[in-house]
mmCIF file of C-alpha atoms and ligand atoms in Angstrom:
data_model
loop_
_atom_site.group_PDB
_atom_site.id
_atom_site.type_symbol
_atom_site.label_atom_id
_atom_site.label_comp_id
_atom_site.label_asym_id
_atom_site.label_seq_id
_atom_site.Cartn_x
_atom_site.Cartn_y
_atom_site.Cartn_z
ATOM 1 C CA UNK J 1 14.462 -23.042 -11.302
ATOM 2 C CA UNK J 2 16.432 -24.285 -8.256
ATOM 3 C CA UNK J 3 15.813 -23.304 -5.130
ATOM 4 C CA UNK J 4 18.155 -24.016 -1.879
ATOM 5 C CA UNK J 5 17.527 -22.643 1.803
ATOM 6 C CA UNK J 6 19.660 -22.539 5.112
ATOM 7 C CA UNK J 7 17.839 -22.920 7.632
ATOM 8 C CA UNK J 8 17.543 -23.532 11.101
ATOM 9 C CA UNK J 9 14.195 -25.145 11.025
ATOM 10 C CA UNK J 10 13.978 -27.166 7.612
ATOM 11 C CA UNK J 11 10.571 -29.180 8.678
ATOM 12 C CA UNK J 12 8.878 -25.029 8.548
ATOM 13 C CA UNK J 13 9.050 -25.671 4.719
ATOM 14 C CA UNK J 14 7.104 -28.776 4.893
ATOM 15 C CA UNK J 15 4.071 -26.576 4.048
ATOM 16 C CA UNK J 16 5.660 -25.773 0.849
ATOM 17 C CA UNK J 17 4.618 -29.211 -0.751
ATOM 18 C CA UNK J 18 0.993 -28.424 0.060
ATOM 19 C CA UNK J 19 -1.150 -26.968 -3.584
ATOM 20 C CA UNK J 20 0.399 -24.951 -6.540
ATOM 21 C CA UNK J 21 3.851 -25.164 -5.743
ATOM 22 C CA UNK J 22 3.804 -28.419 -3.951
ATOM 23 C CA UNK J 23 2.185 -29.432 -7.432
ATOM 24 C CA UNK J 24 5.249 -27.512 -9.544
ATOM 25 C CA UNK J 25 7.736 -29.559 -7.506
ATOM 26 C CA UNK J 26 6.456 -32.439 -7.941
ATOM 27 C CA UNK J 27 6.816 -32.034 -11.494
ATOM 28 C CA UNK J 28 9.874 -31.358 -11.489
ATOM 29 C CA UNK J 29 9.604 -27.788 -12.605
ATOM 30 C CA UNK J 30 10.786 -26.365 -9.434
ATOM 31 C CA UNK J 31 13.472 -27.538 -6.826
ATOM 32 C CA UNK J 32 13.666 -26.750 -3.057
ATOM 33 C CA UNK J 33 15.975 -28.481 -1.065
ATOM 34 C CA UNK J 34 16.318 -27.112 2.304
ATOM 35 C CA UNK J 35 19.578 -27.679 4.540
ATOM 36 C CA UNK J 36 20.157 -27.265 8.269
ATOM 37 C CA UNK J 37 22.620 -24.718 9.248
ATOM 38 C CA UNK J 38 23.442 -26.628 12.404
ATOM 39 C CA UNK J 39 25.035 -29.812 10.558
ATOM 40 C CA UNK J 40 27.539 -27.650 9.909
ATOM 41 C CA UNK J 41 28.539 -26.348 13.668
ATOM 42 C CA UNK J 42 32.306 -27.448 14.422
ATOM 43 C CA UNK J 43 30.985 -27.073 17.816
ATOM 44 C CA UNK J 44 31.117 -30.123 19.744
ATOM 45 C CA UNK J 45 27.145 -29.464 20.950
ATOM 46 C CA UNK J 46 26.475 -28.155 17.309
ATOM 47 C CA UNK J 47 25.652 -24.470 18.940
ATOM 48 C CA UNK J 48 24.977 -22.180 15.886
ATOM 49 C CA UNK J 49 24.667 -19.238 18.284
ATOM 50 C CA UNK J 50 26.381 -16.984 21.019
ATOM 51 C CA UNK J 51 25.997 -14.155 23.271
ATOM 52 C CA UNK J 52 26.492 -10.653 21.491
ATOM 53 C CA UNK J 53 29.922 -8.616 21.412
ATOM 54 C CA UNK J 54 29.254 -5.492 23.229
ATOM 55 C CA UNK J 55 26.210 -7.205 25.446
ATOM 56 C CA UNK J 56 23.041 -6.711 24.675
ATOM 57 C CA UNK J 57 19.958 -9.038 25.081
ATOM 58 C CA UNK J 58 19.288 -11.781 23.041
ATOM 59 C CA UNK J 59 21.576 -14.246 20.620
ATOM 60 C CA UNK J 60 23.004 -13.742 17.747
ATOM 61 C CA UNK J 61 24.050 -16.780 14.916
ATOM 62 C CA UNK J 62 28.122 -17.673 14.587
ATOM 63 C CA UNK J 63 29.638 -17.128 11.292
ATOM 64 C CA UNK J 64 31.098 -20.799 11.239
ATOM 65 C CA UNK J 65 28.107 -22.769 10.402
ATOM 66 C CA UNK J 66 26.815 -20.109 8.339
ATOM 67 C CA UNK J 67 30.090 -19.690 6.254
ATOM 68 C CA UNK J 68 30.401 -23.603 6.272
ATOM 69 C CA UNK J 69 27.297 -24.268 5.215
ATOM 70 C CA UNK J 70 26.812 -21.775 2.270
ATOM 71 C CA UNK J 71 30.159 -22.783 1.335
ATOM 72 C CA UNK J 72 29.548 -26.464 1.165
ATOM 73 C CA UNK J 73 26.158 -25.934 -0.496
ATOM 74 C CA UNK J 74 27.359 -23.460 -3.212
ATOM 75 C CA UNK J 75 31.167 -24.059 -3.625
ATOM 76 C CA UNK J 76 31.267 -21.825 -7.076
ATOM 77 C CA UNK J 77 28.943 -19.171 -5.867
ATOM 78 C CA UNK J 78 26.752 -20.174 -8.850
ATOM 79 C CA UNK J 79 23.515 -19.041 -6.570
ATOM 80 C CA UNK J 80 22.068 -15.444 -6.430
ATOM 81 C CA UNK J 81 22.719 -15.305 -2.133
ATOM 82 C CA UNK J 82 19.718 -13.841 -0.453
ATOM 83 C CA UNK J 83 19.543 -13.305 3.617
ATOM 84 C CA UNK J 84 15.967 -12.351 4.538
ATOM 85 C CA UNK J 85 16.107 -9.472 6.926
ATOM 86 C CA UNK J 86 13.969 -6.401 8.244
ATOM 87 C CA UNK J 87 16.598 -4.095 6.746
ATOM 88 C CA UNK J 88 16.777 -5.324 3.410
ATOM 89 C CA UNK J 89 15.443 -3.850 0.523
ATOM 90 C CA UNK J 90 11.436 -4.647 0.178
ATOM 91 C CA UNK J 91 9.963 -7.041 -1.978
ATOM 92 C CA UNK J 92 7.760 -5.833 -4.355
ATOM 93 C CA UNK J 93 6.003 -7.308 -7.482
ATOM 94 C CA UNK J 94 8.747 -6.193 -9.557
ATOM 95 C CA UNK J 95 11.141 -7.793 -7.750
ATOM 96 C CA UNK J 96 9.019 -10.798 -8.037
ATOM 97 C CA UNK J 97 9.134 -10.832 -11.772
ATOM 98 C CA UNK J 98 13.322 -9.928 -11.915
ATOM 99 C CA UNK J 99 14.182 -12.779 -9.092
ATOM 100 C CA UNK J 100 11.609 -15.250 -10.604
ATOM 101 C CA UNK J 101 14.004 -14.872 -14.181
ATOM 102 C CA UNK J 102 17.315 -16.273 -11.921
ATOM 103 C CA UNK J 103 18.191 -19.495 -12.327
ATOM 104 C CA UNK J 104 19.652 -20.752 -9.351
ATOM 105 C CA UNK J 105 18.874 -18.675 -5.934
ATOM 106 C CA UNK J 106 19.989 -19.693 -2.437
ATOM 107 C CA UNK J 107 18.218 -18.007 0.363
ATOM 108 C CA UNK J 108 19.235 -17.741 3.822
ATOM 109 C CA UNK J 109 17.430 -17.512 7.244
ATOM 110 C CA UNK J 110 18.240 -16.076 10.400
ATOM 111 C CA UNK J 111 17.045 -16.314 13.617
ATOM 112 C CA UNK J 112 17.709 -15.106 16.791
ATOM 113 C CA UNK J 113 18.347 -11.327 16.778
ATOM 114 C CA UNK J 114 20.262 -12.285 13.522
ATOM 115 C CA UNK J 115 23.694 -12.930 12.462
ATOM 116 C CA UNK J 116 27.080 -11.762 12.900
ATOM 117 C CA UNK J 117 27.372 -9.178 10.387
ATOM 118 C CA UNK J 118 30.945 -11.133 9.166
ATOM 119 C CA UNK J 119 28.789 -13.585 7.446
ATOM 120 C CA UNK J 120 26.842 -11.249 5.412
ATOM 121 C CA UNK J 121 29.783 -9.133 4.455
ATOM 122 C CA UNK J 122 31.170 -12.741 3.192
ATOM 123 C CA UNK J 123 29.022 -15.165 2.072
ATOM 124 C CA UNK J 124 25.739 -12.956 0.870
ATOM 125 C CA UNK J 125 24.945 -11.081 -2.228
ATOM 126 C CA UNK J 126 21.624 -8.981 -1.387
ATOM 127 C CA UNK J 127 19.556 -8.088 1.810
ATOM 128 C CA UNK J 128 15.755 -8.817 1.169
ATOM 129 C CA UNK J 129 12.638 -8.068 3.284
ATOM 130 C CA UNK J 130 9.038 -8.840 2.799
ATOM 131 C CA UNK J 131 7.827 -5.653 4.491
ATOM 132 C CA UNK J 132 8.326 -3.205 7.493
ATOM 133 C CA UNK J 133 8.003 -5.204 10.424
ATOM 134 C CA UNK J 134 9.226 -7.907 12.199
ATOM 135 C CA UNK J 135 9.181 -11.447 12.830
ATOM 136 C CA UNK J 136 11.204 -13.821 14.703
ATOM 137 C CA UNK J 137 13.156 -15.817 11.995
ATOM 138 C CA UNK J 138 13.610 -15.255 8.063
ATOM 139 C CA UNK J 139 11.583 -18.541 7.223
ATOM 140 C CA UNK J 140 8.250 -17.478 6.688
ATOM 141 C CA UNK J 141 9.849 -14.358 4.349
ATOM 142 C CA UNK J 142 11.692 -16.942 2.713
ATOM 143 C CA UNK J 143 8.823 -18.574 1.800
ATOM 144 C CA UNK J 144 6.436 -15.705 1.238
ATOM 145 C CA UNK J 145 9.350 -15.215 -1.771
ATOM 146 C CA UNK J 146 9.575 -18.371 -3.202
ATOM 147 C CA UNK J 147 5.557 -18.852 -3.215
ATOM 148 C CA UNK J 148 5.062 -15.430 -5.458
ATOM 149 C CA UNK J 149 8.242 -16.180 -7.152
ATOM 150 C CA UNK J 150 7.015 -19.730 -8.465
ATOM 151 C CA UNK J 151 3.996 -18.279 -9.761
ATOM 152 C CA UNK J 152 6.089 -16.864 -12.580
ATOM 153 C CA UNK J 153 7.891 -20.045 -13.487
ATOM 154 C CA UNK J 154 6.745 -21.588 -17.226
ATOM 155 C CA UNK J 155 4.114 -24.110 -16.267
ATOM 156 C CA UNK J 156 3.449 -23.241 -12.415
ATOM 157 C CA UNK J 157 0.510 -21.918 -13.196
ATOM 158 C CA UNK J 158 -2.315 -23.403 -15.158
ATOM 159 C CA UNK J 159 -3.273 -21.305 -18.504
ATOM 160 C CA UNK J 160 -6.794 -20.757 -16.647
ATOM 161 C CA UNK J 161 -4.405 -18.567 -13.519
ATOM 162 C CA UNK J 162 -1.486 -17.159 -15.811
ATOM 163 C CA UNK J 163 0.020 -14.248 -14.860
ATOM 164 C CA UNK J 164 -1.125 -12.120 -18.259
ATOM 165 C CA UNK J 165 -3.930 -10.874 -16.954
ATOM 166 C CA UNK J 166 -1.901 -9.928 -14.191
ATOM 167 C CA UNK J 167 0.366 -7.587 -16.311
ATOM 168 C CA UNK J 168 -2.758 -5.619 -17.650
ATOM 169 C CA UNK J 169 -3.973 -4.826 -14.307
ATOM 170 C CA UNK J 170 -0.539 -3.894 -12.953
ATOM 171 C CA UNK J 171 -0.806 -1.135 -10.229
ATOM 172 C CA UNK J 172 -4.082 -2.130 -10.035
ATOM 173 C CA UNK J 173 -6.151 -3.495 -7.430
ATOM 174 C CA UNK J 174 -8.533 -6.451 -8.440
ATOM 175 C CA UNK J 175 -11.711 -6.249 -9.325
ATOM 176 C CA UNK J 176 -14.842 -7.943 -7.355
ATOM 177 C CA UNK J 177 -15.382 -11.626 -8.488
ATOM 178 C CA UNK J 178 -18.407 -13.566 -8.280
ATOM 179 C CA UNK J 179 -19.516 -17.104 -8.737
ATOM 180 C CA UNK J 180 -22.711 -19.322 -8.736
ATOM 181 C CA UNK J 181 -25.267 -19.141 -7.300
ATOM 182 C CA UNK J 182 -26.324 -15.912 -8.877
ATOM 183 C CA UNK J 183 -28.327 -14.753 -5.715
ATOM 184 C CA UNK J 184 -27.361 -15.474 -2.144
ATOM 185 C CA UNK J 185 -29.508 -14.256 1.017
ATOM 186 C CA UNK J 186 -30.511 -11.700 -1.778
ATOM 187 C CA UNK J 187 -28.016 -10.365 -3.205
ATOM 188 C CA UNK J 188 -27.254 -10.539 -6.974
ATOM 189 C CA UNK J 189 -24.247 -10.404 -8.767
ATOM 190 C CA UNK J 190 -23.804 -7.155 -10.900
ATOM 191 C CA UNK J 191 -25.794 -8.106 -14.058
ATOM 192 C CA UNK J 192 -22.975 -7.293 -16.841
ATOM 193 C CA UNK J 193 -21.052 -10.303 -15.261
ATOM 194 C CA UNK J 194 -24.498 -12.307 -16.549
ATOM 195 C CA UNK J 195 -24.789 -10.952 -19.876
ATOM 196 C CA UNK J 196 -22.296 -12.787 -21.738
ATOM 197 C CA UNK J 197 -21.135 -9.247 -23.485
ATOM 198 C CA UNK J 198 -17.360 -9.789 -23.037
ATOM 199 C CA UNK J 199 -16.241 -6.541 -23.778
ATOM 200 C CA UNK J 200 -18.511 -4.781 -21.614
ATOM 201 C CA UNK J 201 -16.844 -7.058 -18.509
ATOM 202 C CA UNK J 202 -13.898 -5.793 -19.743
ATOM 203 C CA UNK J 203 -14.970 -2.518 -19.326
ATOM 204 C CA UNK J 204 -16.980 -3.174 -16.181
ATOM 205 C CA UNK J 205 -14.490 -4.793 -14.105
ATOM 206 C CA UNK J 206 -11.312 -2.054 -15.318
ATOM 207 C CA UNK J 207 -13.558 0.423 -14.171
ATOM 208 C CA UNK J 208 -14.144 -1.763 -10.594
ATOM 209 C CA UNK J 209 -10.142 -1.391 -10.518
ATOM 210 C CA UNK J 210 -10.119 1.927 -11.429
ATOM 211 C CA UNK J 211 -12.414 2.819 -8.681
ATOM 212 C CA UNK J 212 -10.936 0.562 -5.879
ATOM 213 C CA UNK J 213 -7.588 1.572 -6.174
ATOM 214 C CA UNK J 214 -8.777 5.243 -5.862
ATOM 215 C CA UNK J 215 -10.289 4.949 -2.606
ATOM 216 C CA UNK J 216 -8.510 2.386 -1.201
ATOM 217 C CA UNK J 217 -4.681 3.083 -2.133
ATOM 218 C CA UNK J 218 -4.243 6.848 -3.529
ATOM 219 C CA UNK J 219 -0.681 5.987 -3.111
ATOM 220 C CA UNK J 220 -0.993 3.005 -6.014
ATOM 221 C CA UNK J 221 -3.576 5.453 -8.048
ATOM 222 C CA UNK J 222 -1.017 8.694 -8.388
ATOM 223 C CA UNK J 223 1.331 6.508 -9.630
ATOM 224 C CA UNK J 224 -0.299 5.001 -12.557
ATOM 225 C CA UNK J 225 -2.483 7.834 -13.060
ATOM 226 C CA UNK J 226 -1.004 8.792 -16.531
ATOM 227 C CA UNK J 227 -1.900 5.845 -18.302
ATOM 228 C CA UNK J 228 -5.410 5.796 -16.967
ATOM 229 C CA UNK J 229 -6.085 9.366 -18.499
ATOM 230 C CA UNK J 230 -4.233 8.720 -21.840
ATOM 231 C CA UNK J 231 -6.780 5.573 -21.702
ATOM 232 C CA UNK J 232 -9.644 8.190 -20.751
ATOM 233 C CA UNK J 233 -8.463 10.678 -23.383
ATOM 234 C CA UNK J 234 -8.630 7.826 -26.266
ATOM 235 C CA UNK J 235 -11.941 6.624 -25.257
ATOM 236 C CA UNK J 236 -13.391 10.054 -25.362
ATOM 237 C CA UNK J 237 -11.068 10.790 -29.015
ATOM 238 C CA UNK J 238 -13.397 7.108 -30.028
ATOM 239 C CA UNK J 239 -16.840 8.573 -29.061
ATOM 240 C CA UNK J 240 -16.322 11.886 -30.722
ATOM 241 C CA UNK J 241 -15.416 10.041 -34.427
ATOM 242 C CA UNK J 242 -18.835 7.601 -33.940
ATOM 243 C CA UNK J 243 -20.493 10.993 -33.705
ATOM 244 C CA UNK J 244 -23.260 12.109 -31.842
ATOM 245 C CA UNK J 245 -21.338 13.620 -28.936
ATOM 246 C CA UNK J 246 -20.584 17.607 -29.837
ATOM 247 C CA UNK J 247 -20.617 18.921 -26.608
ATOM 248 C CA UNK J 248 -16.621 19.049 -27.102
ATOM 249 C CA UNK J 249 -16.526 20.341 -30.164
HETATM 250 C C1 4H6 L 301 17.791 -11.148 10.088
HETATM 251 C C2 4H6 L 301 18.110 -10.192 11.030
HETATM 252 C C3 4H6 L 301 12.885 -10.865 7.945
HETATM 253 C C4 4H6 L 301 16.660 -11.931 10.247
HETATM 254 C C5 4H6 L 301 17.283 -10.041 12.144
HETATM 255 C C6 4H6 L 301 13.441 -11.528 9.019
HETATM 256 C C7 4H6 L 301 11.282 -9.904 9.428
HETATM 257 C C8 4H6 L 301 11.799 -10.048 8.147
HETATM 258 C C9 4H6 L 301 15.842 -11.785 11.360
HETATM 259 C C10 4H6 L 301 16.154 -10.814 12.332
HETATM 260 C C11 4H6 L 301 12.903 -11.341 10.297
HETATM 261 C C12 4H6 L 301 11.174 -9.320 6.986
HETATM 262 C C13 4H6 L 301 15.321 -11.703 14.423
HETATM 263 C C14 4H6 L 301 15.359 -9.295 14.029
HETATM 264 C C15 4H6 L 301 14.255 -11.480 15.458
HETATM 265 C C16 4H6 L 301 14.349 -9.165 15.108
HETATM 266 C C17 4H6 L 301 14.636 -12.666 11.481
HETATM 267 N N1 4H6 L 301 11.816 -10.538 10.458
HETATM 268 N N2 4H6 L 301 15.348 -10.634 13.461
HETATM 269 N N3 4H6 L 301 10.445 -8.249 7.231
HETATM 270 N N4 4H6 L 301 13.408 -11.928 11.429
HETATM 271 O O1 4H6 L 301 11.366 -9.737 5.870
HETATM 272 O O2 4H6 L 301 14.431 -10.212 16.051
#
């Protein structure tokens, strides 16, 4: 997957060579190449922004070095164009999966109080934001996208952290996780996790999720509430044919 992002401030993205995807880069299985907006300003102090139309406070970024520099970087408009902004659409795990099947995507970042709406209506193909508030340049949502995007890339991930799992549990929130020692400052980890009965974990933990997303987001838990009671309904369907249990009949 290639990656490309105008910026104003190329050395933010430094951090993105740090662990997994730094790693997934490195091999080669995942290109960023980050490219400063301002080497494209005409202007003879390469300014990339001006007062607004209309007055108002703040700046807001020219349409030249925008429209030069997307231009110059993607000539055939092969790249999906994303601008990160408050009022785009929000990013969501499903969005995750579609945008981490694209090929070639070119994000770009504003700053300021944003860009001259010209440049979007030219150069940009879809609005994205990472959630409802706001921050003062697209860079870190830029980079929020491409980290949960590159988990989804072949080979990103090590088989130990694939996404599978992931797609079972969907809508759901994780479950508690525990690790060695097996008591600390005296508390024990829940004793299924210790019993080496892998289907009882299984059952265990969904259960954990079940419960967690019930308290915590009712909003998550409505929605996939179907499938959990067709799940229920089977179970109880299972435990009726063993025998034993007539209460139902
Ligand atoms: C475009 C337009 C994205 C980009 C305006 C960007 C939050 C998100 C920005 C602005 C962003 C998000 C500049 C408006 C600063 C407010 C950069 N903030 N802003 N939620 N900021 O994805 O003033």
């Amino acid at each position: 997957m290639k990656i490309k992002v105008a910026t104003l401030f190329p050395e933010m993205f430094d951090c993105m060579h740090v662990g997994i995807i730094g790693k997934a880069i490195e091999k080669g299985l995942l290109s960023l190449d980050c490219i400063n907006i301002r080497d494209y300003s005409k202007d003879k102090h390469s300014k990339t922004d001006d007062y607004p139309f209309g007055g108002g406070a703040g700046m807001v970024m020219t349409v030249q070095p925008l429209h030069d520099c997307v231009n110059a970087i993607d000539p055939a408009h092969e790249y999906r164009r994303i601008y990160m902004s408050p009022r785009g659409a929000t990013l969501n795990q499903k969005k995750v999966v579609e945008l981490s099947k694209t090929d070639k995507i070119l994000f770009v970042c504003g700053s300021y109080e944003g860009v001259d709406e010209r440049f979007i209506e030219l150069d940009i193909d879809e609005e994205l934001s990472i959630g409802d508030y706001v921050l003062t340049g697209g860079e870190l949502p830029c980079m929020v996208t491409v980290n949960a995007i590159a988990r989804y890339v072949d080979g990103v991930l090590g088989s130990e952290q694939s996404t599978e799992e992931e797609s079972f549990s969907a809508g759901l929130l994780e479950y508690p996780q525990y690790t060695r020692p097996a008591v600390f400052e005296g508390l024990s980890v829940p004793e299924v996790l210790l019993s080496g009965n892998h289907g009882n974990v299984d059952k265990w933990r969904r259960e954990r999720q079940i419960e967690i997303t019930k308290e915590r987001r009712p909003d998550l838990y409505e929605l996939i509430r179907p499938r959990i009671e067709e799940e229920e309904a089977k179970k109880q369907k299972k435990r009726r044919k063993k025998g034993g249990n007539t209460d139902e009949r």
